[in-house]
DNA sequence: GCTTGCTCCGTAAACGTTTACGAAATTAGG
DNA sequence: CCTAATTTCGTAAACGTTTACGGAGCAAGC
């Protein structure tokens, strides 16, 4: 005899009552409920996930899908860890468990998601690293599975998403550098189909246009969004002839920022003196020298908002989070440092 | 009509046969098996996880438990991402899915593990950040749940584990620095109960003893194992009077290494010139200047070995991985750089 | 032709829950 | 005291699989 049966036998009541007591149903005597609760705690009873999921058709877990291999996402552990922490805080409030679903670098994300969904791993999903055109969005919408995307996409089915304010970063970055006399401003663009690159570049062009500065495609640097890519960009910049070289740079990615900083440094270009850098905050970036001027956002808050927006789309929790369909861009704070130094010569 | 029933109806055979065909059982005509396989693929049928788990008593997933909040684990960067990738590669070979179970920074790891196990999330578990005395190990052993620990522990129930060779790092580190004339060698120790600290410090003392150098407790620096802690250590070192100050340092943690490097740098102490540093390799560390002398280990390989050793303890896979109970220390390679520079003055 | 063995397949029970339904016991209302 | 309403609980079906069991069909051996 195992599980709920054993508990029921112990208490000499029926399994139905035990289940109701445990699940907070109203039609059970408050006194027996207490007995059940105590006995359950004493025996360390926890409802079997499979049985419950089978019967209820829901699992009580929310999945966070991400691609492994930072060479792809460009986000290191600390990025996601912090986000997870926020997501989980909210989930814990509702007895929801968070599991991280890791799509191997060798598997197709679309296929992976299909499997995850078909197997019924989770009731709701958070997907990250959204592509410009993302099949996962259509798929989840068609299946009517609650989900939220971290990152906008051209694939729009009226689904909820959260994203960083790349427009804002491009604009304030350009404004700031132009105000200091820069006109050749370099930016990074991912070399794949992740959507954020397009959004950022478009805003960058707009901002330049507002200032009457011609757009130069040579100032867009395509590489992998990790520190290696950043380092390599630094070397490429150093290798450019003085006239064609950018005099400043705007970055929205943590790892990339650190890499670029080092890459410039190794080539004898000093950020804040010879070259202006506006980057993205990270724990590493705190120790860069000279102090980095950067965009900051609390990743834990991002996680919290992600989770709350997701719950808002789940029937069972919607009334507790009356947010509607959240499609929001989160602004970043500019932390002033010394890396966007003086005017170019 | 859903799931396997629908499939069976479509094919006009019984659900039993469908199930057997799908699961590769021998007693099914090869021709009908093909028909079933094709139909399943066409309809996008994937067995429901809950039903299967309930019946079989196993889930086909392996869980990787970790604590969130890099301020605790001390592993930032891409440590876990890389390990995951290795684990998953092996899992995928056996149709096993990897899920990451994230214990929130607000929850007790022991309680979290209990919940995870009771709910039947996974068939087998990998636990990380093992403590010197770790209840999780006893718990899992008592429940006879296949698991492997990333990190040794004094709690020893004859369970499998994998760990980095901290003894080796301490010895080669000390040998190398002593050979260059150092006698005051600083090391880091975690300020909590994680076991690796003890192992490392013990070996460090032994190594000193072999060289006839007295052990000075002031040369053990306790702080958080992250970059902030490393930076702070650098400042503390700089603040010490010249005679009591270490002239070199040995580190086994990625983030800490980067932090220390910066901390020293910011205080005007130049690694490789004024001070010797032997650290731990990471993607970030590659760009430190001067080039870091460091210990390297392929994290993906670590993941692969973890997974294979875990499968070796699972009855269903044991014969494919005849490794026995793996309890192994993985050696690290020393990559020579310039940071462990010249002799002290 | 009868038995034996083999191949293939259908039937039904089981896994551990939740929950609709109805029954028993109690209380309230008159 | 009878009826109606309410509270509390037990019963049993259902969720989607897997698998033990047995039966049908057929070939082979004698």
XYZ file of C-alpha atoms (C1' of nucleotides) in Angstrom:
750
model
C 0.000 0.000 0.000
C 1.496 3.271 -1.090
C 0.738 6.875 -1.622
C -2.600 8.300 -0.793
C -4.059 4.882 -0.044
C -1.607 4.280 2.702
C -2.342 7.655 4.178
C -6.061 6.981 4.028
C -5.666 3.595 5.637
C -3.571 5.075 8.402
C -6.228 7.663 9.134
C -9.094 5.250 8.572
C -10.852 7.484 6.139
C -11.353 7.238 2.402
C -8.833 8.336 -0.173
C -11.346 10.751 -1.600
C -11.485 12.668 1.610
C -7.748 12.689 1.941
C -7.396 14.096 -1.523
C -9.976 16.760 -0.893
C -8.396 17.705 2.383
C -5.010 18.049 0.770
C -6.284 20.066 -2.122
C -8.162 22.542 0.012
C -11.605 21.573 -1.202
C -14.430 23.052 0.854
C -16.455 19.935 1.571
C -14.301 18.469 4.284
C -14.488 18.923 8.008
C -11.874 21.333 9.219
C -10.855 18.986 11.955
C -10.262 16.016 9.710
C -8.408 18.272 7.335
C -5.984 19.067 10.100
C -5.508 15.402 10.879
C -4.808 14.691 7.241
C -2.374 17.549 6.936
C -0.475 16.451 9.999
C -0.352 12.829 8.965
C 0.817 13.797 5.497
C 3.588 15.916 6.923
C 4.558 13.176 9.353
C 4.779 10.538 6.667
C 6.398 12.880 4.221
C 3.643 12.252 1.755
C 3.691 14.243 -1.439
C 1.187 13.488 -4.204
C 2.653 11.529 -7.062
C 3.246 13.812 -9.967
C 2.324 11.334 -12.676
C -0.986 10.343 -11.141
C -1.981 13.886 -10.514
C -0.916 15.082 -13.924
C -2.766 12.274 -15.619
C -5.985 12.974 -13.841
C -5.908 16.722 -13.809
C -4.388 17.187 -17.198
C -2.006 19.707 -15.754
C 1.358 19.305 -14.173
C 1.882 22.271 -11.931
C 5.169 23.099 -13.552
C 6.210 25.922 -15.777
C 9.029 25.321 -18.179
C 11.709 27.739 -19.208
C 13.105 26.696 -22.535
C 16.548 27.790 -23.489
C 19.267 26.735 -25.849
C 22.425 25.438 -24.315
C 25.796 26.497 -25.497
C 26.513 30.093 -24.684
C 28.242 30.410 -27.996
C 24.742 30.576 -29.343
C 22.725 32.562 -26.879
C 25.498 34.882 -25.893
C 24.066 34.893 -22.429
C 26.136 33.273 -19.755
C 24.978 31.515 -16.657
C 24.610 34.581 -14.567
C 22.141 36.133 -16.913
C 19.705 33.277 -16.789
C 20.368 32.355 -13.202
C 19.213 35.762 -12.111
C 16.172 35.639 -14.332
C 15.327 32.167 -13.065
C 15.503 33.352 -9.527
C 12.856 35.953 -10.213
C 10.627 33.567 -12.120
C 10.849 31.013 -9.407
C 9.971 33.447 -6.676
C 6.651 34.102 -8.322
C 6.051 30.450 -9.138
C 6.696 29.400 -5.571
C 3.867 31.636 -4.434
C 1.468 29.371 -6.293
C 3.057 25.992 -5.638
C 4.294 25.949 -9.165
C 7.646 24.400 -9.896
C 10.037 25.792 -12.412
C 12.044 23.457 -14.557
C 14.554 24.517 -17.098
C 14.260 22.770 -20.413
C 17.519 22.805 -22.174
C 17.582 22.375 -25.894
C 20.899 20.848 -26.768
C 23.048 22.675 -29.259
C 22.638 19.659 -31.512
C 18.862 19.629 -31.628
C 16.460 21.789 -33.564
C 14.632 24.119 -31.169
C 11.314 23.664 -32.953
C 11.526 19.881 -32.736
C 12.588 20.065 -29.143
C 9.657 22.234 -28.215
C 7.267 19.898 -29.972
C 8.554 17.008 -27.948
C 8.348 18.934 -24.730
C 4.773 19.911 -25.400
C 3.647 16.513 -26.603
C 5.108 14.832 -23.586
C 3.240 17.258 -21.396
C 6.166 18.418 -19.354
C 4.749 21.727 -18.355
C 1.512 23.680 -18.199
C 3.060 26.855 -19.402
C 6.252 27.858 -21.085
C 8.693 30.680 -21.283
C 10.700 30.739 -24.455
C 13.818 32.780 -24.887
C 16.148 33.780 -27.691
C 13.249 34.416 -30.030
C 14.058 34.494 -33.684
C 12.902 37.132 -36.109
C 10.565 34.511 -37.502
C 9.881 31.962 -34.826
C 7.914 28.792 -35.447
C 7.662 28.085 -31.762
C 5.311 31.002 -31.325
C 2.872 29.795 -33.952
C 3.100 26.294 -32.609
C 2.333 27.218 -29.025
C -0.457 29.551 -30.034
C -2.062 26.898 -32.203
C -1.922 24.419 -29.371
C -3.323 27.035 -27.029
C -0.547 26.550 -24.547
C 0.040 29.464 -22.210
C 3.419 30.953 -22.930
C 5.401 34.128 -23.008
C 8.365 35.032 -25.142
C 11.448 36.744 -23.859
C 12.129 38.857 -26.899
C 9.913 40.246 -29.641
C 9.465 38.576 -32.964
C 7.993 39.405 -36.319
C 5.904 36.318 -35.845
C 3.032 37.906 -34.031
C -0.050 36.006 -33.023
C -1.048 38.515 -30.383
C 0.919 36.580 -27.836
C 2.496 38.044 -24.727
C 6.135 39.001 -24.730
C 8.647 40.966 -22.760
C 11.718 42.538 -24.208
C 14.464 44.962 -23.386
C 14.234 48.473 -24.727
C 16.702 48.214 -27.569
C 15.264 51.322 -29.189
C 15.912 53.266 -26.031
C 19.454 51.996 -25.744
C 20.191 52.823 -29.358
C 18.765 56.305 -29.022
C 20.299 57.363 -25.740
C 23.548 55.769 -26.797
C 23.691 57.644 -30.079
C 22.475 60.891 -28.521
C 25.115 60.671 -25.868
C 27.972 59.942 -28.201
C 26.903 62.487 -30.765
C 26.679 65.110 -28.028
C 30.322 64.387 -27.332
C 31.284 64.925 -30.895
C 31.225 61.390 -32.282
C 29.892 60.726 -35.737
C 31.368 57.333 -36.505
C 29.611 55.055 -34.032
C 29.988 51.300 -34.243
C 27.385 48.787 -33.211
C 27.087 45.076 -33.004
C 24.604 42.887 -34.830
C 24.157 39.171 -34.271
C 25.043 36.979 -37.212
C 21.905 34.907 -36.996
C 18.176 35.402 -37.011
C 17.680 36.583 -33.430
C 15.291 39.443 -33.588
C 16.925 41.868 -31.219
C 19.601 42.656 -33.729
C 17.144 44.058 -36.239
C 15.303 46.121 -33.685
C 18.492 47.621 -32.396
C 19.981 48.373 -35.776
C 16.800 50.027 -37.032
C 16.689 52.347 -34.062
C 20.359 53.061 -34.459
C 19.760 54.172 -38.038
C 16.838 56.317 -37.009
C 18.874 57.988 -34.323
C 21.696 58.716 -36.719
C 19.221 60.124 -39.199
C 17.788 62.454 -36.595
C 21.244 63.852 -36.080
C 21.830 64.143 -39.800
C 24.586 61.564 -39.769
C 24.929 59.265 -42.741
C 24.595 55.571 -42.101
C 27.736 53.576 -42.827
C 27.218 49.805 -43.097
C 30.877 49.247 -42.313
C 30.174 50.334 -38.765
C 27.929 47.366 -38.159
C 29.955 44.496 -36.788
C 28.596 41.022 -37.156
C 29.949 38.236 -35.007
C 28.982 35.832 -32.268
C 27.401 37.513 -29.277
C 29.879 36.298 -26.696
C 33.096 37.526 -25.210
C 35.156 35.913 -27.908
C 33.169 37.825 -30.491
C 33.682 40.990 -28.507
C 37.386 40.481 -28.350
C 37.553 39.849 -32.043
C 35.572 43.018 -32.724
C 38.132 44.942 -30.740
C 40.881 43.578 -32.947
C 38.931 44.338 -36.102
C 38.398 47.901 -34.973
C 42.069 48.336 -34.197
C 42.966 47.038 -37.639
C 40.822 49.610 -39.458
C 42.463 52.665 -40.974
C 42.061 55.708 -38.753
C 39.634 57.465 -41.065
C 37.221 54.593 -41.432
C 37.464 53.410 -37.860
C 34.615 54.123 -35.450
C 35.418 56.428 -32.587
C 32.823 54.986 -30.283
C 30.700 51.892 -29.813
C 27.335 50.948 -28.376
C 26.647 47.462 -27.042
C 23.623 45.809 -25.494
C 25.103 42.451 -24.578
C 26.958 41.694 -21.360
C 29.493 39.197 -22.546
C 30.204 41.120 -25.679
C 30.913 44.228 -23.683
C 33.568 42.598 -21.575
C 35.133 41.001 -24.616
C 35.293 44.228 -26.575
C 36.819 46.041 -23.647
C 39.596 43.486 -23.434
C 40.033 43.314 -27.168
C 40.527 47.066 -27.449
C 42.792 47.076 -24.453
C 44.963 44.341 -25.904
C 45.358 46.329 -29.086
C 46.455 49.393 -27.207
C 43.182 51.252 -27.588
C 42.074 52.690 -24.265
C 38.318 52.883 -23.675
C 37.428 56.244 -22.265
C 40.553 57.851 -23.681
C 41.062 56.806 -27.302
C 37.672 55.302 -27.793
C 34.174 55.598 -26.349
C 32.275 52.540 -25.162
C 28.723 52.368 -23.904
C 27.967 48.809 -22.895
C 25.760 46.604 -20.870
C 25.989 46.116 -17.168
C 27.006 42.771 -15.690
C 28.737 41.570 -12.585
C 31.929 41.390 -14.568
C 31.490 44.811 -16.025
C 31.571 46.292 -12.558
C 35.288 45.774 -12.409
C 36.255 47.088 -15.773
C 38.727 49.896 -15.737
C 37.976 52.663 -16.503
C 34.506 52.307 -15.121
C 32.057 51.299 -17.795
C 29.211 53.532 -18.853
C 26.436 51.018 -19.252
C 22.775 50.130 -19.420
C 21.384 48.395 -16.396
C 18.313 46.313 -15.729
C 17.565 44.112 -12.750
C 17.440 40.630 -14.170
C 15.604 39.353 -11.156
C 12.867 41.901 -11.837
C 12.806 40.784 -15.414
C 12.197 37.247 -14.168
C 9.430 38.389 -11.872
C 7.674 40.265 -14.635
C 8.053 37.332 -16.973
C 6.428 34.990 -14.504
C 3.619 37.351 -13.593
C 2.838 38.042 -17.199
C 2.799 34.352 -17.901
C 0.445 33.606 -15.025
C -1.816 36.354 -16.294
C -2.475 34.245 -19.370
C -3.272 31.090 -17.425
C -6.956 30.715 -16.647
C -6.288 29.434 -13.155
C -4.261 32.471 -12.147
C -5.537 35.208 -14.402
C -7.706 36.879 -11.801
C -4.737 37.238 -9.487
C -2.692 38.943 -12.166
C -5.085 41.147 -14.107
C -2.476 42.270 -16.574
C -4.112 41.242 -19.802
C -1.800 40.198 -22.579
C 1.499 41.746 -21.655
C 3.591 42.996 -24.536
C 6.058 45.264 -22.958
C 9.427 46.784 -23.509
C 11.465 47.229 -20.352
C 13.517 50.393 -20.101
C 17.118 50.249 -18.967
C 18.833 52.677 -16.704
C 22.006 54.376 -17.853
C 24.801 54.139 -15.336
C 27.390 56.781 -15.990
C 31.012 55.738 -16.024
C 34.159 56.929 -17.683
C 34.316 54.663 -20.688
C 32.477 56.975 -23.053
C 35.202 59.505 -22.411
C 36.228 62.604 -24.348
C 35.508 63.737 -27.857
C 37.351 62.046 -30.694
C 40.421 63.774 -32.024
C -10.648 10.075 -28.792
C -7.083 11.037 -28.125
C -3.619 9.710 -27.807
C -2.847 6.127 -28.444
C -6.531 5.234 -28.802
C -6.933 7.546 -31.704
C -3.889 6.118 -33.346
C -5.157 2.587 -32.825
C -8.572 3.450 -34.215
C -7.001 5.027 -37.240
C -4.988 1.909 -37.939
C -7.795 -0.430 -36.940
C -5.681 -2.364 -34.528
C -5.669 -2.521 -30.761
C -3.940 -0.052 -28.518
C -1.870 -2.842 -27.040
C -0.289 -3.568 -30.369
C 0.325 0.076 -31.021
C 2.070 0.444 -27.718
C 4.191 -2.615 -28.311
C 5.088 -1.468 -31.774
C 6.134 1.914 -30.505
C 8.167 0.504 -27.656
C 10.097 -1.914 -29.791
C 8.672 -5.033 -28.208
C 9.475 -8.218 -30.108
C 6.010 -9.702 -30.430
C 4.705 -7.532 -33.212
C 4.816 -8.090 -36.936
C 7.499 -6.005 -38.528
C 5.120 -4.824 -41.192
C 2.501 -3.547 -38.780
C 5.247 -1.940 -36.726
C 6.181 0.106 -39.761
C 2.601 1.125 -40.296
C 2.327 2.223 -36.696
C 5.571 4.137 -36.812
C 4.540 5.950 -39.937
C 1.103 6.813 -38.656
C 2.542 8.057 -35.385
C 4.981 10.285 -37.201
C 2.243 11.539 -39.499
C -0.076 12.417 -36.644
C 2.712 13.797 -34.529
C 1.855 11.392 -31.793
C 4.119 11.327 -28.754
C 3.186 9.205 -25.754
C 1.755 11.187 -22.906
C 4.352 11.601 -20.238
C 1.994 11.315 -17.284
C 0.334 8.142 -18.430
C 3.577 6.492 -19.233
C 5.247 7.573 -16.037
C 2.317 6.391 -13.990
C 2.287 2.990 -15.529
C 6.012 2.403 -15.847
C 7.015 4.062 -12.651
C 9.767 5.844 -14.469
C 9.801 9.125 -16.273
C 12.642 8.984 -18.745
C 14.121 12.181 -17.456
C 17.238 12.857 -15.509
C 17.329 15.888 -13.285
C 20.226 18.177 -12.624
C 19.698 19.931 -9.343
C 21.434 23.181 -8.715
C 21.018 26.171 -6.507
C 20.150 29.416 -8.183
C 21.885 32.615 -7.389
C 25.443 32.612 -8.603
C 26.412 34.493 -5.495
C 26.035 31.170 -3.776
C 27.396 28.623 -6.165
C 30.316 30.722 -7.187
C 30.031 29.418 -10.670
C 29.132 32.132 -13.008
C 30.142 32.452 -16.532
C 29.232 29.489 -18.625
C 30.235 26.773 -16.212
C 26.931 25.002 -15.938
C 25.829 25.653 -19.476
C 28.842 23.775 -20.744
C 28.374 20.917 -18.313
C 24.722 20.631 -19.266
C 25.619 20.364 -22.886
C 27.792 17.364 -22.181
C 25.212 15.689 -19.979
C 22.536 16.175 -22.520
C 24.561 14.740 -25.329
C 24.777 11.457 -23.486
C 21.148 11.539 -22.391
C 19.941 12.126 -25.907
C 21.576 8.890 -26.994
C 19.086 7.043 -24.809
C 15.989 9.113 -25.356
C 16.422 10.571 -21.925
C 15.524 14.167 -21.346
C 17.506 16.442 -19.124
C 15.721 18.950 -16.978
C 17.372 21.393 -14.697
C 15.856 21.558 -11.248
C 16.573 24.905 -9.781
C 16.445 25.290 -6.055
C 15.571 28.869 -5.347
C 17.908 30.829 -3.151
C 15.061 31.095 -0.673
C 14.422 27.398 -0.278
C 16.302 24.786 1.695
C 18.084 22.433 -0.714
C 17.217 19.367 1.346
C 13.532 20.214 1.368
C 13.611 21.005 -2.306
C 15.187 17.685 -3.140
C 12.616 15.859 -1.059
C 9.843 17.495 -2.998
C 11.442 16.755 -6.306
C 11.855 13.113 -5.436
C 8.430 12.671 -3.916
C 6.789 14.200 -6.935
C 8.689 11.804 -9.114
C 10.153 14.361 -11.464
C 13.086 12.316 -12.551
C 14.435 8.794 -12.597
C 17.926 9.828 -11.725
C 19.576 12.902 -10.362
C 22.770 14.829 -10.531
C 23.419 16.984 -7.523
C 25.983 19.724 -7.467
C 27.578 22.006 -4.907
C 27.888 19.186 -2.404
C 28.393 20.203 1.163
C 30.958 18.759 3.501
C 28.084 16.996 5.231
C 25.280 16.605 2.787
C 21.864 15.275 3.745
C 20.859 14.918 0.144
C 23.282 12.072 -0.307
C 21.884 10.053 2.574
C 18.392 10.816 1.436
C 18.899 9.678 -2.124
C 20.790 6.583 -1.050
C 18.082 5.619 1.407
C 15.449 5.998 -1.273
C 17.619 4.021 -3.659
C 17.407 6.677 -6.316
C 20.179 6.600 -8.880
C 22.280 9.693 -8.508
C 25.736 11.095 -8.801
C 27.295 13.978 -6.951
C 29.393 16.631 -8.574
C 31.834 17.103 -5.715
C 33.006 14.860 -2.929
C 31.548 14.928 0.531
C 32.383 13.533 3.925
C 28.936 12.008 3.800
C 29.901 8.793 2.101
C 27.421 6.026 1.458
C 29.508 4.452 -1.252
C 27.747 6.565 -3.816
C 29.218 7.670 -7.125
C 30.778 11.061 -7.467
C 32.991 13.085 -9.725
C 35.171 15.897 -8.598
C 37.961 18.118 -9.774
C 41.457 17.338 -8.649
C 41.867 19.960 -5.971
C 44.787 18.103 -4.455
C 46.563 18.192 -7.762
C 45.903 21.878 -8.225
C 47.131 22.674 -4.727
C 50.279 20.638 -5.198
C 51.322 21.741 -8.638
C 50.391 25.294 -7.716
C 52.512 25.301 -4.588
C 55.362 23.421 -6.254
C 55.439 25.891 -9.066
C 55.373 28.984 -6.918
C 57.888 27.629 -4.439
C 60.193 26.771 -7.301
C 60.087 30.427 -8.237
C 61.059 31.504 -4.786
C 57.671 32.162 -3.188
C 57.059 31.175 0.392
C 54.030 33.263 1.256
C 51.293 31.809 -0.923
C 47.702 32.883 -0.477
C 44.700 30.703 -1.159
C 40.980 31.057 -1.098
C 38.538 29.124 1.049
C 34.776 29.302 0.759
C 32.989 30.738 3.739
C 30.392 28.023 3.882
C 30.241 24.264 4.127
C 31.040 23.369 0.532
C 33.445 20.520 0.675
C 35.937 21.531 -1.965
C 37.364 24.189 0.296
C 38.502 21.673 2.876
C 40.010 19.335 0.341
C 41.955 22.115 -1.252
C 43.212 23.658 1.944
C 44.368 20.309 3.314
C 46.395 19.607 0.219
C 47.766 23.102 0.310
C 49.021 22.541 3.850
C 50.545 19.233 2.894
C 52.327 20.760 -0.040
C 53.724 23.554 2.101
C 54.855 21.015 4.649
C 56.706 19.030 2.028
C 58.639 22.157 1.176
C 59.283 22.896 4.822
C 57.253 26.074 4.735
C 55.281 27.019 7.843
C 51.521 27.301 7.446
C 50.181 30.784 8.070
C 46.411 30.961 8.630
C 46.441 34.611 7.599
C 47.123 33.510 4.067
C 43.765 31.807 3.804
C 41.208 34.224 2.480
C 37.569 33.520 3.169
C 34.923 35.223 1.101
C 32.183 34.531 -1.389
C 33.338 32.507 -4.345
C 32.382 34.990 -7.018
C 34.012 37.843 -8.833
C 33.009 40.320 -6.197
C 34.735 38.188 -3.587
C 37.798 37.974 -5.798
C 37.921 41.716 -6.210
C 37.600 42.209 -2.503
C 40.416 39.744 -1.884
C 42.622 41.781 -4.158
C 41.918 44.874 -2.092
C 42.560 43.017 1.136
C 45.861 41.781 -0.175
C 46.875 45.265 -1.242
C 46.032 46.586 2.200
C 48.301 44.139 3.998
C 51.719 45.303 5.174
C 54.448 44.211 2.826
C 55.957 41.651 5.164
C 52.724 39.825 5.895
C 51.356 40.036 2.401
C 51.354 36.974 0.185
C 53.570 37.182 -2.871
C 51.502 34.745 -4.873
C 48.070 33.202 -4.988
C 46.460 29.963 -6.118
C 42.829 29.826 -7.153
C 40.535 27.064 -8.360
C 37.449 29.087 -9.159
C 36.773 30.830 -12.455
C 34.915 33.891 -11.312
C 37.128 34.399 -8.342
C 40.137 34.402 -10.592
C 38.822 37.155 -12.794
C 37.762 39.176 -9.769
C 41.107 38.872 -8.053
C 42.919 39.873 -11.198
C 40.880 43.037 -11.439
C 41.078 43.746 -7.744
C 44.844 43.556 -7.764
C 45.015 45.594 -10.911
C 42.820 48.304 -9.476
C 45.098 48.544 -6.449
C 48.168 48.933 -8.572
C 49.441 45.421 -8.095
C 50.403 43.867 -11.401
C 49.890 40.116 -11.723
C 52.944 38.541 -13.268
C 55.148 41.416 -12.218
C 54.503 42.321 -8.584
C 52.481 39.296 -7.729
C 52.049 35.727 -8.936
C 48.634 34.345 -9.778
C 47.758 30.801 -10.754
C 44.064 30.651 -11.453
C 41.347 28.752 -13.172
C 40.602 28.848 -16.851
C 37.369 30.340 -18.164
C 36.234 32.031 -21.312
C 36.758 35.341 -19.594
C 40.152 34.402 -18.298
C 41.362 33.992 -21.849
C 41.493 37.725 -22.242
C 43.222 38.652 -19.051
C 46.399 40.574 -19.461
C 49.051 39.384 -18.820
C 48.003 35.955 -19.930
C 46.795 33.906 -16.999
C 48.574 30.775 -15.888
C 45.664 28.531 -15.118
C 44.148 25.112 -14.644
C 41.972 23.871 -17.436
C 39.343 21.182 -17.756
C 36.833 20.657 -20.521
C 33.491 21.241 -18.900
C 31.679 19.494 -21.675
C 33.761 16.396 -20.987
C 32.930 16.746 -17.345
C 29.277 16.702 -18.285
C 29.730 13.645 -20.453
C 31.498 11.764 -17.719
C 28.857 12.783 -15.211
C 26.084 11.440 -17.390
C 27.856 8.219 -18.257
C 28.687 7.546 -14.643
C 25.106 8.186 -13.704
C 23.750 5.841 -16.336
C 26.169 3.222 -15.093
C 24.233 3.130 -11.844
C 20.839 2.759 -13.500
C 19.783 -0.854 -13.986
C 18.361 -0.181 -17.409
C 21.612 1.219 -18.768
C 24.244 -0.363 -16.608
C 25.349 -2.947 -19.132
C 26.007 -0.244 -21.702
C 28.237 1.627 -19.303
C 30.152 -0.976 -17.333
C 31.890 1.548 -15.151
C 30.851 0.315 -11.742
C 30.433 2.945 -9.076
C 32.441 5.850 -10.355
C 34.255 7.851 -7.705
C 36.784 9.775 -9.615
C 38.884 12.854 -9.409
C 39.428 14.586 -12.729
C 42.871 16.017 -13.328
C 43.254 19.494 -14.705
C 45.770 20.630 -17.234
C 48.080 23.504 -16.423
C 48.119 26.133 -19.122
C 51.217 28.258 -18.820
C 50.820 31.984 -18.978
C 52.681 34.970 -17.649
C 50.707 35.686 -14.500
C 52.855 33.604 -12.176
C 55.765 35.783 -13.136
C 59.115 36.352 -11.516
C 60.364 35.647 -8.029
C 59.272 37.917 -5.211
C 61.656 40.671 -4.187
C -4.886 -35.965 -37.747
C -3.192 -34.670 -33.412
C 0.042 -32.320 -30.766
C 3.403 -28.895 -30.226
C 5.424 -24.631 -30.929
C 5.635 -20.166 -32.809
C 4.018 -15.648 -34.247
C 1.041 -12.125 -33.710
C -2.533 -9.649 -31.556
C -6.622 -8.340 -28.440
C -8.308 -7.911 -23.600
C -8.114 -6.095 -19.364
C -5.825 -4.840 -15.232
C -2.891 -1.746 -13.158
C -0.291 2.696 -12.032
C -1.894 7.072 -8.193
C -4.510 10.631 -8.403
C -8.883 13.844 -8.690
C -13.672 14.623 -8.780
C -18.661 13.956 -10.029
C -22.171 11.853 -7.763
C -24.873 10.330 -4.303
C -25.669 8.798 0.435
C -25.574 9.420 5.293
C -25.669 12.291 9.087
C -26.586 16.431 11.023
C -28.894 20.846 11.504
C -32.426 24.182 10.593
C -37.035 25.617 9.772
C -41.694 25.244 10.264
C -42.142 15.602 14.340
C -41.634 16.048 9.466
C -39.259 18.113 5.593
C -35.618 20.613 3.609
C -31.150 22.180 3.600
C -26.436 21.612 4.739
C -22.285 19.375 5.908
C -19.333 15.638 5.423
C -17.796 11.648 3.485
C -17.406 7.194 0.625
C -17.698 5.114 -4.076
C -16.297 4.649 -8.445
C -15.023 6.359 -12.837
C -11.659 8.530 -15.387
C -6.995 10.221 -17.057
C -3.298 7.578 -21.049
C -0.244 4.419 -20.879
C 2.185 -0.435 -20.449
C 2.158 -5.282 -19.971
C 0.739 -9.946 -18.240
C -2.088 -13.197 -20.016
C -4.323 -15.853 -23.103
C -6.232 -16.934 -27.596
C -6.254 -17.376 -32.615
C -4.028 -18.813 -36.550
C -0.629 -21.324 -38.777
C 3.334 -24.373 -39.681
C 5.923 -28.277 -38.421
C 6.745 -32.766 -36.593
C 5.278 -37.246 -35.614
